[in-house]
GROMACS .gro file of C-alpha atoms in nm:
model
  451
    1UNK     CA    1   3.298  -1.656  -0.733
    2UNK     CA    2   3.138  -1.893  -0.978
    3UNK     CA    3   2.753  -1.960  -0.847
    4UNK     CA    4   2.580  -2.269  -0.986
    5UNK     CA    5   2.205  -2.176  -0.899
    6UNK     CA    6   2.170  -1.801  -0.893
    7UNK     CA    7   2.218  -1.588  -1.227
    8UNK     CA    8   2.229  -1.227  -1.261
    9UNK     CA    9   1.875  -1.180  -1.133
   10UNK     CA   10   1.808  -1.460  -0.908
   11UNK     CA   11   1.731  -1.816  -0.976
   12UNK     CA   12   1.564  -1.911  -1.290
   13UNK     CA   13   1.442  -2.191  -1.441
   14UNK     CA   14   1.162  -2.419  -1.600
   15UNK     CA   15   0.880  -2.451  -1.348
   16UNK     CA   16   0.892  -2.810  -1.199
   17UNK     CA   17   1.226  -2.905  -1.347
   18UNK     CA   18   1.537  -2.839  -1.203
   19UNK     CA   19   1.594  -2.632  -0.996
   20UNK     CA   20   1.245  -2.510  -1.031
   21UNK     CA   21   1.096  -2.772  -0.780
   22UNK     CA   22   0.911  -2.814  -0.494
   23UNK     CA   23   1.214  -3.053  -0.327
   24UNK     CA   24   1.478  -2.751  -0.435
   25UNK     CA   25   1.227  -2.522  -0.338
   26UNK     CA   26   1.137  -2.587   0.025
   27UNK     CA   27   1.552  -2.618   0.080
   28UNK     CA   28   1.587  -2.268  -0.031
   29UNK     CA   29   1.363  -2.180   0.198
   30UNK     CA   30   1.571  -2.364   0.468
   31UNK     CA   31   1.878  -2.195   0.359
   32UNK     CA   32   1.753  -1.844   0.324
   33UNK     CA   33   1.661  -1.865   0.701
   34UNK     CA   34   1.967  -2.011   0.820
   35UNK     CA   35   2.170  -1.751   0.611
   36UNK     CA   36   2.023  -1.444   0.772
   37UNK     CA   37   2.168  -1.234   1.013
   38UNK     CA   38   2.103  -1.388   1.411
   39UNK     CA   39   1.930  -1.058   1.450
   40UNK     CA   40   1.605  -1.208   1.620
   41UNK     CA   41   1.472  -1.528   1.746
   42UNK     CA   42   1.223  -1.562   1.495
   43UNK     CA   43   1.220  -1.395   1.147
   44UNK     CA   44   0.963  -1.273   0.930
   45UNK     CA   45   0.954  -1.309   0.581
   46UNK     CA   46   0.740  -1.180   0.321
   47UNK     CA   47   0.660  -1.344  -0.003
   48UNK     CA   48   0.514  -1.204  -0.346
   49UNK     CA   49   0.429  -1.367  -0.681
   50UNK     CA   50   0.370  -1.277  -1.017
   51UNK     CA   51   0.085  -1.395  -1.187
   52UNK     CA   52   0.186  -1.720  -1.318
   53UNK     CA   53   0.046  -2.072  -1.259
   54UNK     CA   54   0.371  -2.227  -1.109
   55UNK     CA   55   0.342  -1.962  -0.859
   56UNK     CA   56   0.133  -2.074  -0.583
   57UNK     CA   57   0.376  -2.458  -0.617
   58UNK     CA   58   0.688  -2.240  -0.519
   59UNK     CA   59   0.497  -2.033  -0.281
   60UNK     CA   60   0.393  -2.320  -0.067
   61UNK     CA   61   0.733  -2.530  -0.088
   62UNK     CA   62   0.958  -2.226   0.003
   63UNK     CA   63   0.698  -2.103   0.279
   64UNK     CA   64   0.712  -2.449   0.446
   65UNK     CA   65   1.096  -2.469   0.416
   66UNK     CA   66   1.101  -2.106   0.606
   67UNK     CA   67   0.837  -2.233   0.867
   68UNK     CA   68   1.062  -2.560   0.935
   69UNK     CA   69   1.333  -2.312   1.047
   70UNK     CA   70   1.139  -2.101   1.345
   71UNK     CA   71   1.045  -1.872   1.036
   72UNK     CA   72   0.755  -1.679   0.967
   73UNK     CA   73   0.558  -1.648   0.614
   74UNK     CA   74   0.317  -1.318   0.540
   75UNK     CA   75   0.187  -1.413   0.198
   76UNK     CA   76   0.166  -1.041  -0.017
   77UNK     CA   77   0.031  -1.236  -0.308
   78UNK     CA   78   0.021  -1.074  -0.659
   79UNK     CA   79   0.254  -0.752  -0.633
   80UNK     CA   80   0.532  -0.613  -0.836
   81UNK     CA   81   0.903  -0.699  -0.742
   82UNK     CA   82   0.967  -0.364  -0.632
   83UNK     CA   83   0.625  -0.298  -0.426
   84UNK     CA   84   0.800  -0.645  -0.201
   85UNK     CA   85   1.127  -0.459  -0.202
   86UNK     CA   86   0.937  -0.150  -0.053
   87UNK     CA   87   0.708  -0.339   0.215
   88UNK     CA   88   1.020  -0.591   0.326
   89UNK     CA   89   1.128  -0.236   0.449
   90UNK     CA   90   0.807  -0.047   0.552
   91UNK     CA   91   0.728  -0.383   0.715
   92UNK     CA   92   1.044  -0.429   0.939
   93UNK     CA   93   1.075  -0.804   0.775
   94UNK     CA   94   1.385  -0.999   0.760
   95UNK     CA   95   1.394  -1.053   0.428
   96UNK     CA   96   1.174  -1.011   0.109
   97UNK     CA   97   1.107  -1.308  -0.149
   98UNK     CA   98   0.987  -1.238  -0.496
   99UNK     CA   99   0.852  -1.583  -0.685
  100UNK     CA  100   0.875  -1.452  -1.067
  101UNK     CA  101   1.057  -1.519  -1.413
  102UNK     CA  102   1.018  -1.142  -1.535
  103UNK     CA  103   0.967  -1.081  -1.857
  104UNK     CA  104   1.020  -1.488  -1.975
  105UNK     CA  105   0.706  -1.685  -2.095
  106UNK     CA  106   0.482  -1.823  -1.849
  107UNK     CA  107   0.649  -2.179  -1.818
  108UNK     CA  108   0.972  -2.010  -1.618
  109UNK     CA  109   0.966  -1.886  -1.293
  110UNK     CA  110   1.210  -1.791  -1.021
  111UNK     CA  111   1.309  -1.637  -0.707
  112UNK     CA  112   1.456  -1.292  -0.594
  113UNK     CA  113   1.553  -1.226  -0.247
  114UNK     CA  114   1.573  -0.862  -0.088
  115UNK     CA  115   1.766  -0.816   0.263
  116UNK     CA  116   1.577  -0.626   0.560
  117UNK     CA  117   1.716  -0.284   0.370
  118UNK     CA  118   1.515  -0.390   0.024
  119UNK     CA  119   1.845  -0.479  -0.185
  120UNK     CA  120   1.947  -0.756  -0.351
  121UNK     CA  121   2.118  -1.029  -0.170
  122UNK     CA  122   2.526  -0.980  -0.251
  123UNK     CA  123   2.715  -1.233  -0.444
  124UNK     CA  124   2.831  -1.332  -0.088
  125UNK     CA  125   2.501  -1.432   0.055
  126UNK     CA  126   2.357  -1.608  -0.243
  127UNK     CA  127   2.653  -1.807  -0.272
  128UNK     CA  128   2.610  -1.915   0.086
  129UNK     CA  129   2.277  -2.015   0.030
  130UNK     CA  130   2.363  -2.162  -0.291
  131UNK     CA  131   2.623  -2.409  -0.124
  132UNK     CA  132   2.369  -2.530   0.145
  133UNK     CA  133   2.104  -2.618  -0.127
  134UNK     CA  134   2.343  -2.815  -0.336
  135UNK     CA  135   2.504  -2.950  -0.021
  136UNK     CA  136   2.369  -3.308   0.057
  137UNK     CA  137   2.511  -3.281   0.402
  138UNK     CA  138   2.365  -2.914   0.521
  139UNK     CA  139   2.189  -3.006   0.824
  140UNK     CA  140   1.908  -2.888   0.915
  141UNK     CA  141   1.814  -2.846   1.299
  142UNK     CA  142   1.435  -2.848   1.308
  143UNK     CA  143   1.316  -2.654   1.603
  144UNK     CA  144   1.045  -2.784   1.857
  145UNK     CA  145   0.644  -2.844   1.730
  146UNK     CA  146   0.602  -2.520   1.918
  147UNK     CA  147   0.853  -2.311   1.782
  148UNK     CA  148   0.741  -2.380   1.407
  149UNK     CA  149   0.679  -2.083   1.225
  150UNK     CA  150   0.310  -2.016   1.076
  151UNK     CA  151   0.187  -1.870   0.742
  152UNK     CA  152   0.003  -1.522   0.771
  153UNK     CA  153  -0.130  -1.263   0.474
  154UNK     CA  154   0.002  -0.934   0.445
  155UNK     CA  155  -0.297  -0.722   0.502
  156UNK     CA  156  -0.385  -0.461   0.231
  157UNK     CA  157  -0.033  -0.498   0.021
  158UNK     CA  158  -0.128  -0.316  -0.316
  159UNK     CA  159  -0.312  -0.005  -0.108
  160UNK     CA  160   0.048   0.016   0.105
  161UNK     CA  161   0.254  -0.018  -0.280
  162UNK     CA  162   0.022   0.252  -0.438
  163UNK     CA  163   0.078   0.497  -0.079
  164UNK     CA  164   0.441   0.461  -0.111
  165UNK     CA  165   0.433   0.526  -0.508
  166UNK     CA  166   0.220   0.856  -0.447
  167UNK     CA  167   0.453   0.975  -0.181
  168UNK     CA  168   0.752   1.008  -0.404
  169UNK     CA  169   0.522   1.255  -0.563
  170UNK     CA  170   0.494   1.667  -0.443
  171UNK     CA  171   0.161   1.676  -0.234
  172UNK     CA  172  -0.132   1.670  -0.397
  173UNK     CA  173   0.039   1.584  -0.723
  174UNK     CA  174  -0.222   1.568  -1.015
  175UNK     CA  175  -0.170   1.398  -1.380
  176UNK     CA  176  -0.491   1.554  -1.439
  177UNK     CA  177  -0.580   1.608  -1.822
  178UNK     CA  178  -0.310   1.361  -1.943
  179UNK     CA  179  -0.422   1.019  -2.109
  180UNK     CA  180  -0.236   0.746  -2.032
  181UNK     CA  181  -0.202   0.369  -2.187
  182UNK     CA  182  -0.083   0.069  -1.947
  183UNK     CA  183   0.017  -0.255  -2.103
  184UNK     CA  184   0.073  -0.441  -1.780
  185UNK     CA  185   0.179  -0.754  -1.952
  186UNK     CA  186  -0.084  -0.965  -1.796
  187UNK     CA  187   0.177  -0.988  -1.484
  188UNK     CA  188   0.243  -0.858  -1.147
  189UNK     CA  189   0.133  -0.508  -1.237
  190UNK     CA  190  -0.238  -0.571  -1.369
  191UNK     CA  191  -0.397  -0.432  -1.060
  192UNK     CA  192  -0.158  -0.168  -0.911
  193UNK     CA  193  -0.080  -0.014  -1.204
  194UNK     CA  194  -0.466   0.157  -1.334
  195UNK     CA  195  -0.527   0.215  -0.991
  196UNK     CA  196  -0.250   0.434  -0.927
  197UNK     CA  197  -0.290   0.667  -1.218
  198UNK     CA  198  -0.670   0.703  -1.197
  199UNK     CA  199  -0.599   0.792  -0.846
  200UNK     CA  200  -0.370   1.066  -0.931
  201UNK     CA  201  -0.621   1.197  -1.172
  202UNK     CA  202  -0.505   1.074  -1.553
  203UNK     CA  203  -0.772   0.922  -1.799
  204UNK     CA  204  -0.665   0.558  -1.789
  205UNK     CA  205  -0.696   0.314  -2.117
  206UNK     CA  206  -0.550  -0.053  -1.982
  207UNK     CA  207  -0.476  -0.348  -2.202
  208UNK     CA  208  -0.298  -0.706  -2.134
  209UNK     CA  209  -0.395  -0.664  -1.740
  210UNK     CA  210  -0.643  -1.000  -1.783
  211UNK     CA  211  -0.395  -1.251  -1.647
  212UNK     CA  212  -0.509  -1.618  -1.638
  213UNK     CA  213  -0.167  -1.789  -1.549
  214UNK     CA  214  -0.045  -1.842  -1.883
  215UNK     CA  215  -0.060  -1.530  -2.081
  216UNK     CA  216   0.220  -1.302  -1.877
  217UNK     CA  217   0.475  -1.162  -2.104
  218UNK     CA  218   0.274  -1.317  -2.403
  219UNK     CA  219   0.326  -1.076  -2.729
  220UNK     CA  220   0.324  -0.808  -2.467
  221UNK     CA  221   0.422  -0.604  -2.227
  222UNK     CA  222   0.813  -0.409  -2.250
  223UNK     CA  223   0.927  -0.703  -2.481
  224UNK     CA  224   0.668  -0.674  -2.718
  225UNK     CA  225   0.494  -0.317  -2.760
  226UNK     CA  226   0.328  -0.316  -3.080
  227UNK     CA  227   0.014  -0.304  -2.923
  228UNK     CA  228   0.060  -0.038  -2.677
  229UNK     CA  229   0.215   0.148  -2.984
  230UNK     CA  230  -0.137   0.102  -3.200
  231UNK     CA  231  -0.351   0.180  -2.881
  232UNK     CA  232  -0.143   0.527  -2.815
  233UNK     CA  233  -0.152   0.682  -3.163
  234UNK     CA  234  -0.571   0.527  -3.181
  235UNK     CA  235  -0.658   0.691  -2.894
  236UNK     CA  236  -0.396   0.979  -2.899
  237UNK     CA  237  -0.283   0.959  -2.617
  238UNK     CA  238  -0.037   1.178  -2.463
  239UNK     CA  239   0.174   0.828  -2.342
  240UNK     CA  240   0.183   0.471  -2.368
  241UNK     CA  241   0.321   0.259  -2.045
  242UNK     CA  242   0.449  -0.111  -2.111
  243UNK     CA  243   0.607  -0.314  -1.772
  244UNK     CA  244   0.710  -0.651  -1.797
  245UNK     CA  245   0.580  -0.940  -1.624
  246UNK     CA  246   0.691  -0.851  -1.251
  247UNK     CA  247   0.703  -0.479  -1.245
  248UNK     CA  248   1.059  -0.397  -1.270
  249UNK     CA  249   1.093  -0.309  -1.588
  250UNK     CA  250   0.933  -0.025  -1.820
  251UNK     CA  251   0.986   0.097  -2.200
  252UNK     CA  252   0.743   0.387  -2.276
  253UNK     CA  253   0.591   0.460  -2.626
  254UNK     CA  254   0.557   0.870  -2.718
  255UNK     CA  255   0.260   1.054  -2.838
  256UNK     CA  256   0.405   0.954  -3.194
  257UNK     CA  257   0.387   0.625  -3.112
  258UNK     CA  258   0.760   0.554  -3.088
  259UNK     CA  259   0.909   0.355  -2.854
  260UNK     CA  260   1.119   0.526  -2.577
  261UNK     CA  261   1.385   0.299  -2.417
  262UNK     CA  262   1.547   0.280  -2.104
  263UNK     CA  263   1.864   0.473  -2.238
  264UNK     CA  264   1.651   0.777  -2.381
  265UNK     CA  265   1.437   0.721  -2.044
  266UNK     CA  266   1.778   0.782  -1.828
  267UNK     CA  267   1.884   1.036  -2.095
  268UNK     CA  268   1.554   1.233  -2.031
  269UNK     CA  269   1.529   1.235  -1.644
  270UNK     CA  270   1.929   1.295  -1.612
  271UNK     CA  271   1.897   1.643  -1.793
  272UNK     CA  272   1.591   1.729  -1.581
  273UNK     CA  273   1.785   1.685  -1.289
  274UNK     CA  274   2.105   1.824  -1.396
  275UNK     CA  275   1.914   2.190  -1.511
  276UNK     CA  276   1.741   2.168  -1.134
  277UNK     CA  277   1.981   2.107  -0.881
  278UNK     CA  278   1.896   1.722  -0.810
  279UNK     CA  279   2.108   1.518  -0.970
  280UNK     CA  280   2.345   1.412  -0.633
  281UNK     CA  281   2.741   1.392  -0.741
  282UNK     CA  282   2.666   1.453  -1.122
  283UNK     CA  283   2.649   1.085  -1.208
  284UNK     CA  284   2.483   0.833  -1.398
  285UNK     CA  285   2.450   0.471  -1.403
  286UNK     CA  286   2.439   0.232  -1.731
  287UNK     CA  287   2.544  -0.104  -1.807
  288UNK     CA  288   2.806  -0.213  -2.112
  289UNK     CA  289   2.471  -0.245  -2.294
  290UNK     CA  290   2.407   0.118  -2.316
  291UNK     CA  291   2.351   0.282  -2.659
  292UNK     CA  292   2.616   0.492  -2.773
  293UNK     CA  293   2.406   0.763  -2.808
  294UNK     CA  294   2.318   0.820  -2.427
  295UNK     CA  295   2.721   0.840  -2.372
  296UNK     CA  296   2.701   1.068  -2.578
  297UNK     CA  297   2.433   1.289  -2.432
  298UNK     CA  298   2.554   1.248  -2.094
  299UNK     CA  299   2.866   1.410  -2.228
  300UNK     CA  300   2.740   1.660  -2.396
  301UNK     CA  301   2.544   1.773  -2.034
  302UNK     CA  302   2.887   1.725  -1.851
  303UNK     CA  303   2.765   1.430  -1.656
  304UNK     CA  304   2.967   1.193  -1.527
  305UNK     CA  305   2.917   0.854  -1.668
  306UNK     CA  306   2.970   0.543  -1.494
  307UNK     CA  307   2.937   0.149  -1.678
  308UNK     CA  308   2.854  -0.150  -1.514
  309UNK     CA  309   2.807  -0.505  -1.605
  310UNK     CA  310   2.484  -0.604  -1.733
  311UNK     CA  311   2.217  -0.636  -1.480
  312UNK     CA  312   2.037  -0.406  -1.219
  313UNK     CA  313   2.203  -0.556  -0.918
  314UNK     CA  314   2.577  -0.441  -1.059
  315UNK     CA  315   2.389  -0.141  -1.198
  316UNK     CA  316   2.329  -0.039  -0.814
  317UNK     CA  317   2.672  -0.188  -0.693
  318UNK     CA  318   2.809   0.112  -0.908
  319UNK     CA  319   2.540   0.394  -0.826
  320UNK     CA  320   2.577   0.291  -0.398
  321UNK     CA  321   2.974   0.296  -0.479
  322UNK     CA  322   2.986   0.654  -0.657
  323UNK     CA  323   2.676   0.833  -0.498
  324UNK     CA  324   2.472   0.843  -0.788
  325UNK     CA  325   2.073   0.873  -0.796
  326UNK     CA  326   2.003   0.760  -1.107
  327UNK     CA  327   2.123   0.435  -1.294
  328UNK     CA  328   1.958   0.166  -1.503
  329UNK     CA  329   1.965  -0.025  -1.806
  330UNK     CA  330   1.877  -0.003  -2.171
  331UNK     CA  331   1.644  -0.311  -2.122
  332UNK     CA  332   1.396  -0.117  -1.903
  333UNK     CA  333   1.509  -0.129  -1.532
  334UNK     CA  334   1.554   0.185  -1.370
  335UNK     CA  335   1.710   0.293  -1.041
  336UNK     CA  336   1.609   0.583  -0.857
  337UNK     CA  337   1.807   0.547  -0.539
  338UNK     CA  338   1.664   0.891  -0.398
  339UNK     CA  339   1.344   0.714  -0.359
  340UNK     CA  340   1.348   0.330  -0.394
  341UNK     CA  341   1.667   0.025  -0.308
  342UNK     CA  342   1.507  -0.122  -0.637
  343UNK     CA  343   1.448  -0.111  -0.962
  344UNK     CA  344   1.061   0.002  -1.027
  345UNK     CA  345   0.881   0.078  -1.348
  346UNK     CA  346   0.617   0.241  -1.241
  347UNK     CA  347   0.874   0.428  -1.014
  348UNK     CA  348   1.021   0.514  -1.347
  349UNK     CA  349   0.671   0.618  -1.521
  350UNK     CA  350   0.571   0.842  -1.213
  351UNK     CA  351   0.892   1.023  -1.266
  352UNK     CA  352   0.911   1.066  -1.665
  353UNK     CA  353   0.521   1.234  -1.617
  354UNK     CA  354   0.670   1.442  -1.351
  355UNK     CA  355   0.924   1.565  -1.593
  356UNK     CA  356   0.677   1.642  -1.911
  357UNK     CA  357   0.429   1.771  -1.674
  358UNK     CA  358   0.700   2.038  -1.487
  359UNK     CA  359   0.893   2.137  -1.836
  360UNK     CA  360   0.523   2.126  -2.057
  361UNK     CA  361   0.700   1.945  -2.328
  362UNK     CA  362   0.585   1.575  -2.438
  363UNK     CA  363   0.817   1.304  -2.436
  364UNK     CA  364   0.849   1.320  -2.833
  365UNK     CA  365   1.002   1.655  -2.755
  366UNK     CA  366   1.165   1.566  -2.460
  367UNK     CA  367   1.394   1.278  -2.664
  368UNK     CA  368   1.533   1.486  -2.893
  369UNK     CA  369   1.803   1.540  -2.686
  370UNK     CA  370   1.944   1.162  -2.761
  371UNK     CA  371   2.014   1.063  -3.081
  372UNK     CA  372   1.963   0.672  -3.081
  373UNK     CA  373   2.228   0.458  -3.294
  374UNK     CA  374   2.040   0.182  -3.445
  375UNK     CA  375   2.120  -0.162  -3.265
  376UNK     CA  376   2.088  -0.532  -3.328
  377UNK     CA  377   2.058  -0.751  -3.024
  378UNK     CA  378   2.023  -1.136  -3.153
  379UNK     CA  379   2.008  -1.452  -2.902
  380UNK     CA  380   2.198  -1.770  -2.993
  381UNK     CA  381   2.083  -2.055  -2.773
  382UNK     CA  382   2.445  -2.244  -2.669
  383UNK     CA  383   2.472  -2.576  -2.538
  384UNK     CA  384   2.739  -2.475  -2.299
  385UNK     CA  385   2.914  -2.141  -2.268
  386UNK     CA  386   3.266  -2.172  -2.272
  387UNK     CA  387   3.495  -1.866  -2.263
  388UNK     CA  388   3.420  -1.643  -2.610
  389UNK     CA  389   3.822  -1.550  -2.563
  390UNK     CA  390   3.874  -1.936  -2.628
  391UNK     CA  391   3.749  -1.980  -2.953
  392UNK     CA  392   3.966  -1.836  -3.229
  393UNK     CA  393   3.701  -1.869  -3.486
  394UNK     CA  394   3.414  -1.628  -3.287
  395UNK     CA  395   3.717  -1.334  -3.184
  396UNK     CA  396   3.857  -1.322  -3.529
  397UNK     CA  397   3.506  -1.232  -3.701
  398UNK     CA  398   3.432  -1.017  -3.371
  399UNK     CA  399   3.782  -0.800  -3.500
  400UNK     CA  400   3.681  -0.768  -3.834
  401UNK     CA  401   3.364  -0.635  -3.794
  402UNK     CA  402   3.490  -0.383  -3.512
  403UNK     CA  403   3.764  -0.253  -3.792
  404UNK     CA  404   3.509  -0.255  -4.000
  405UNK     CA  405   3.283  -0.012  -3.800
  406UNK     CA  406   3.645   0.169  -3.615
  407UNK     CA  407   3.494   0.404  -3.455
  408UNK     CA  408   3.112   0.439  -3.594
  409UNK     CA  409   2.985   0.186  -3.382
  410UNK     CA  410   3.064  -0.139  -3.129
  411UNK     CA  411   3.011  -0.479  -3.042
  412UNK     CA  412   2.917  -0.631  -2.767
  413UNK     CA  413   2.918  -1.010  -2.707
  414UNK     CA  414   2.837  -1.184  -2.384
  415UNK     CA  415   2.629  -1.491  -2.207
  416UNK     CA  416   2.299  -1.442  -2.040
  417UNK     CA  417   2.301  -1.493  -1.696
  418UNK     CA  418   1.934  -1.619  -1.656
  419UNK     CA  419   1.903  -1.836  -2.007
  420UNK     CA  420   2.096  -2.066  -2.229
  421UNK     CA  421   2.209  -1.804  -2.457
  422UNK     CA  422   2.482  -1.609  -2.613
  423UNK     CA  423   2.383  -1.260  -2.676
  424UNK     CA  424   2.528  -1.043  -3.002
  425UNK     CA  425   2.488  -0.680  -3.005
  426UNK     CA  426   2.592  -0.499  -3.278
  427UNK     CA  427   2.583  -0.094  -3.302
  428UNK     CA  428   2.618   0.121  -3.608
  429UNK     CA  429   2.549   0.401  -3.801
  430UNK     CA  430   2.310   0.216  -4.049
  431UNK     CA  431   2.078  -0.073  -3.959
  432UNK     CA  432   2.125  -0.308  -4.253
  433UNK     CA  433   2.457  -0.307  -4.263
  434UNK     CA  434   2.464  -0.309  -3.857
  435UNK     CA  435   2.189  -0.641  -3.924
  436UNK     CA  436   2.470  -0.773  -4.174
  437UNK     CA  437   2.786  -0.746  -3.908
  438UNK     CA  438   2.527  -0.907  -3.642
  439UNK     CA  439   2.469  -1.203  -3.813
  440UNK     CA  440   2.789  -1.269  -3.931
  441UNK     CA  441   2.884  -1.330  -3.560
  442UNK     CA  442   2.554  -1.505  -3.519
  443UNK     CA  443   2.641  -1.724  -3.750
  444UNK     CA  444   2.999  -1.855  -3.655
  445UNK     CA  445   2.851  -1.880  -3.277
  446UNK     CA  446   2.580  -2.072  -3.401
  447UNK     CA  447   2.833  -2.307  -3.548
  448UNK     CA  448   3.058  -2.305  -3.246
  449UNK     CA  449   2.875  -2.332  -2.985
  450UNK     CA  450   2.491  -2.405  -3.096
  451UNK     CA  451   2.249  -2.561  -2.939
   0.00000   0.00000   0.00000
């Protein structure tokens, strides 16, 4: 089922280009109406955006598509992907609409859509929706003056987020003597974020949560955590918090300073779980991307380990399919399907604190239990992406450098779903000669197939 507008997370795109427009924009909203289930005479949508400066465009275009439909708009405003997951639900709305390009720069934006139960939409749906925007000939019956829909704000959005968030929490939970750093990216979590952990009692240090439209995702936040690195290991802290630009995400830095990714993050919670009776059908969730060292972890702990393709949405096709809790990706996004349909990173911080709090470890000590095989991701922007299989030149160096690593390592090639790019991972059991292999295939994709 080959879809021409949404990726693996959505649509995506250069704000005010293609399909990033105000035309596309208020068709989408159209189409997202007349896609939903005839539950209701009316539906009721709800709409959040991150904090960039395309936002409010799309906002308005795909509100006014929904209200030319019989639909109606309540505007959350600035709030995390998964807090608009979690009130779609709470809420009783029809659907859930996230305006947001994640963790890309500023000038990208681009739409989620959660059903009435806070998932994403199936392949199914989006392609439906996908066929009426493209299709010149999707008519639309406009209902009567009187019947168009009208544009309301959610009242009190980030309190509602922040009760939910505390609630997944023992009552009367306290971080109390821990100090915590938040780099909120300058994005959807600037706000919710340092109020949740002050109000559960931890000394709060915030940086990059000073959005101004174009600074989300810019040289921080999950992608880029130098920063929260210097600030934990300055102010020794006990943890260091980095989200990306619409929530979803979140890598943590230890009380060393050293970055914690989503595989030791998974690796970490998984065992706490195991040793007390809460992890549901003794399975995990990772995507093809996973380091080798949390497979082998999760053996080690006689866990059951299930791959999926790249992306959270196939990461919780697998997890709803086999019963597991617990899923997520190496990237950041993590699934706790126990307590939330989506992935949430401040989901995922609430419940890594939860863990050094109960065993009195720190997450330095906590990670030990992972051993971490160094890995080079590189990007190669393509000008089309035509089938890797296809191209003689790219699978012959791919062989050689698996023989050359048999079975100390792996390689991983595949397309993004949400960019122009070919992505080369590379694992092994040293990093320069894991860089060398990497850029070897780099280099004959960059011949083949550059941009």
């Amino acid at each position: 089922m080959e879809k021409k507008l949404f990726g693996t997370d959505g649509i995506r795109g250069v704000a005010n280009e293609y399909p990033i427009t105000p035309e596309v924009m208020i068709k989408l909203g159209q189409a997202i109406v007349s896609s939903l289930p005839d539950s209701a005479e009316k539906k009721r949508i709800l709409i959040g955006i991150d904090t960039r400066v395309s936002g409010d465009m799309i906002e308005s275009a795909i509100a006014a598509g929904i209200c030319s439909m019989n639909g109606d708009v309540f505007l959350a405003g600035v709030l995390p992907t998964p807090g608009i997951s979690c009130l779609t639900v709470s809420g009783g709305y029809d659907a859930g609409i996230v305006i947001s390009a994640s963790h890309n720069p500023y000038y990208d934006n681009g739409i989620k859509i959660f059903n009435h139960q806070g998932f994403k939409l199936p392949d199914r749906i989006e392609k439906e929706i996908e066929d009426k925007v493209l299709d010149d000939n999707f008519i639309v019956n406009h209902p009567l003056s009187k019947k168009i829909g009208i544009i309301k704000k959610f009242d009190s959005p980030e309190e509602k987020y922040i009760d939910f968030l505390i609630k997944t929490l023992p009552q009367h939970y306290s971080f109390n003597g821990l100090k915590i750093i938040l780099d909120c990216s300058n994005g959807a979590t600037s706000k919710v974020a340092p109020k949740l952990f002050e109000k559960l009692g931890a000394e709060v240090i915030t940086i990059f949560a000073s959005p101004n439209g174009i600074n989300i995702n810019e040289h921080c936040g999950s992608q880029h955590t130098e920063s929260l690195r210097e600030e934990v290991l300055k102010n020794k802290a006990d943890i260091g918090f980095a989200f990306d630009g619409d929530g979803d995400r979140l890598i943590a830095v230890d009380d060393h300073g050293n970055e914690i990714t989503g595989d030791q993050i998974l690796a970490v919670c998984a065992k706490y779980m195991k040793e007390n009776g809460k992890l549901v059908n003794n399975v995990v969730v990772s995507t093809v991307m996973s380091n080798v060292g949390l497979l082998q972890v999760l053996k080690e702990l006689k866990i059951r380990h299930i791959i999926a393709d790249v992306g959270d949405r196939y990461v919780l096709e697998e997890m709803k399919k086999n019963n597991s809790i617990i899923g997520g990706e190496d990237s950041g996004h993590m699934i706790f399907l126990d307590q939330h349909t989506s992935g949430d990173g401040i989901l995922a911080a609430i419940r890594l604190i939860h863990v050094i709090k109960e065993t009195s470890q720190s997450l330095s000590e906590l990670v030990q239990i992972i051993k971490i095989y160094p890995q080079v991701l590189l990007n190669v922007p393509v000008k089309e992406k035509i089938n890797i299989q296809n191209i003689p030149e790219i699978t012959k160096v791919i062989d050689k450098v698996e023989n050359q690593l048999q079975d100390q390592g792996r390689v991983l090639v595949r397309y993004s779903g949400t960019q122009s790019l070919c992505r080369v991972m590379v694992e092994g059991p040293h990093k320069d000669e894991t860089l060398q292999y990497c850029q070897e295939i780099v280099d004959v994709i960059q011949e083949k197939l550059g941009a």
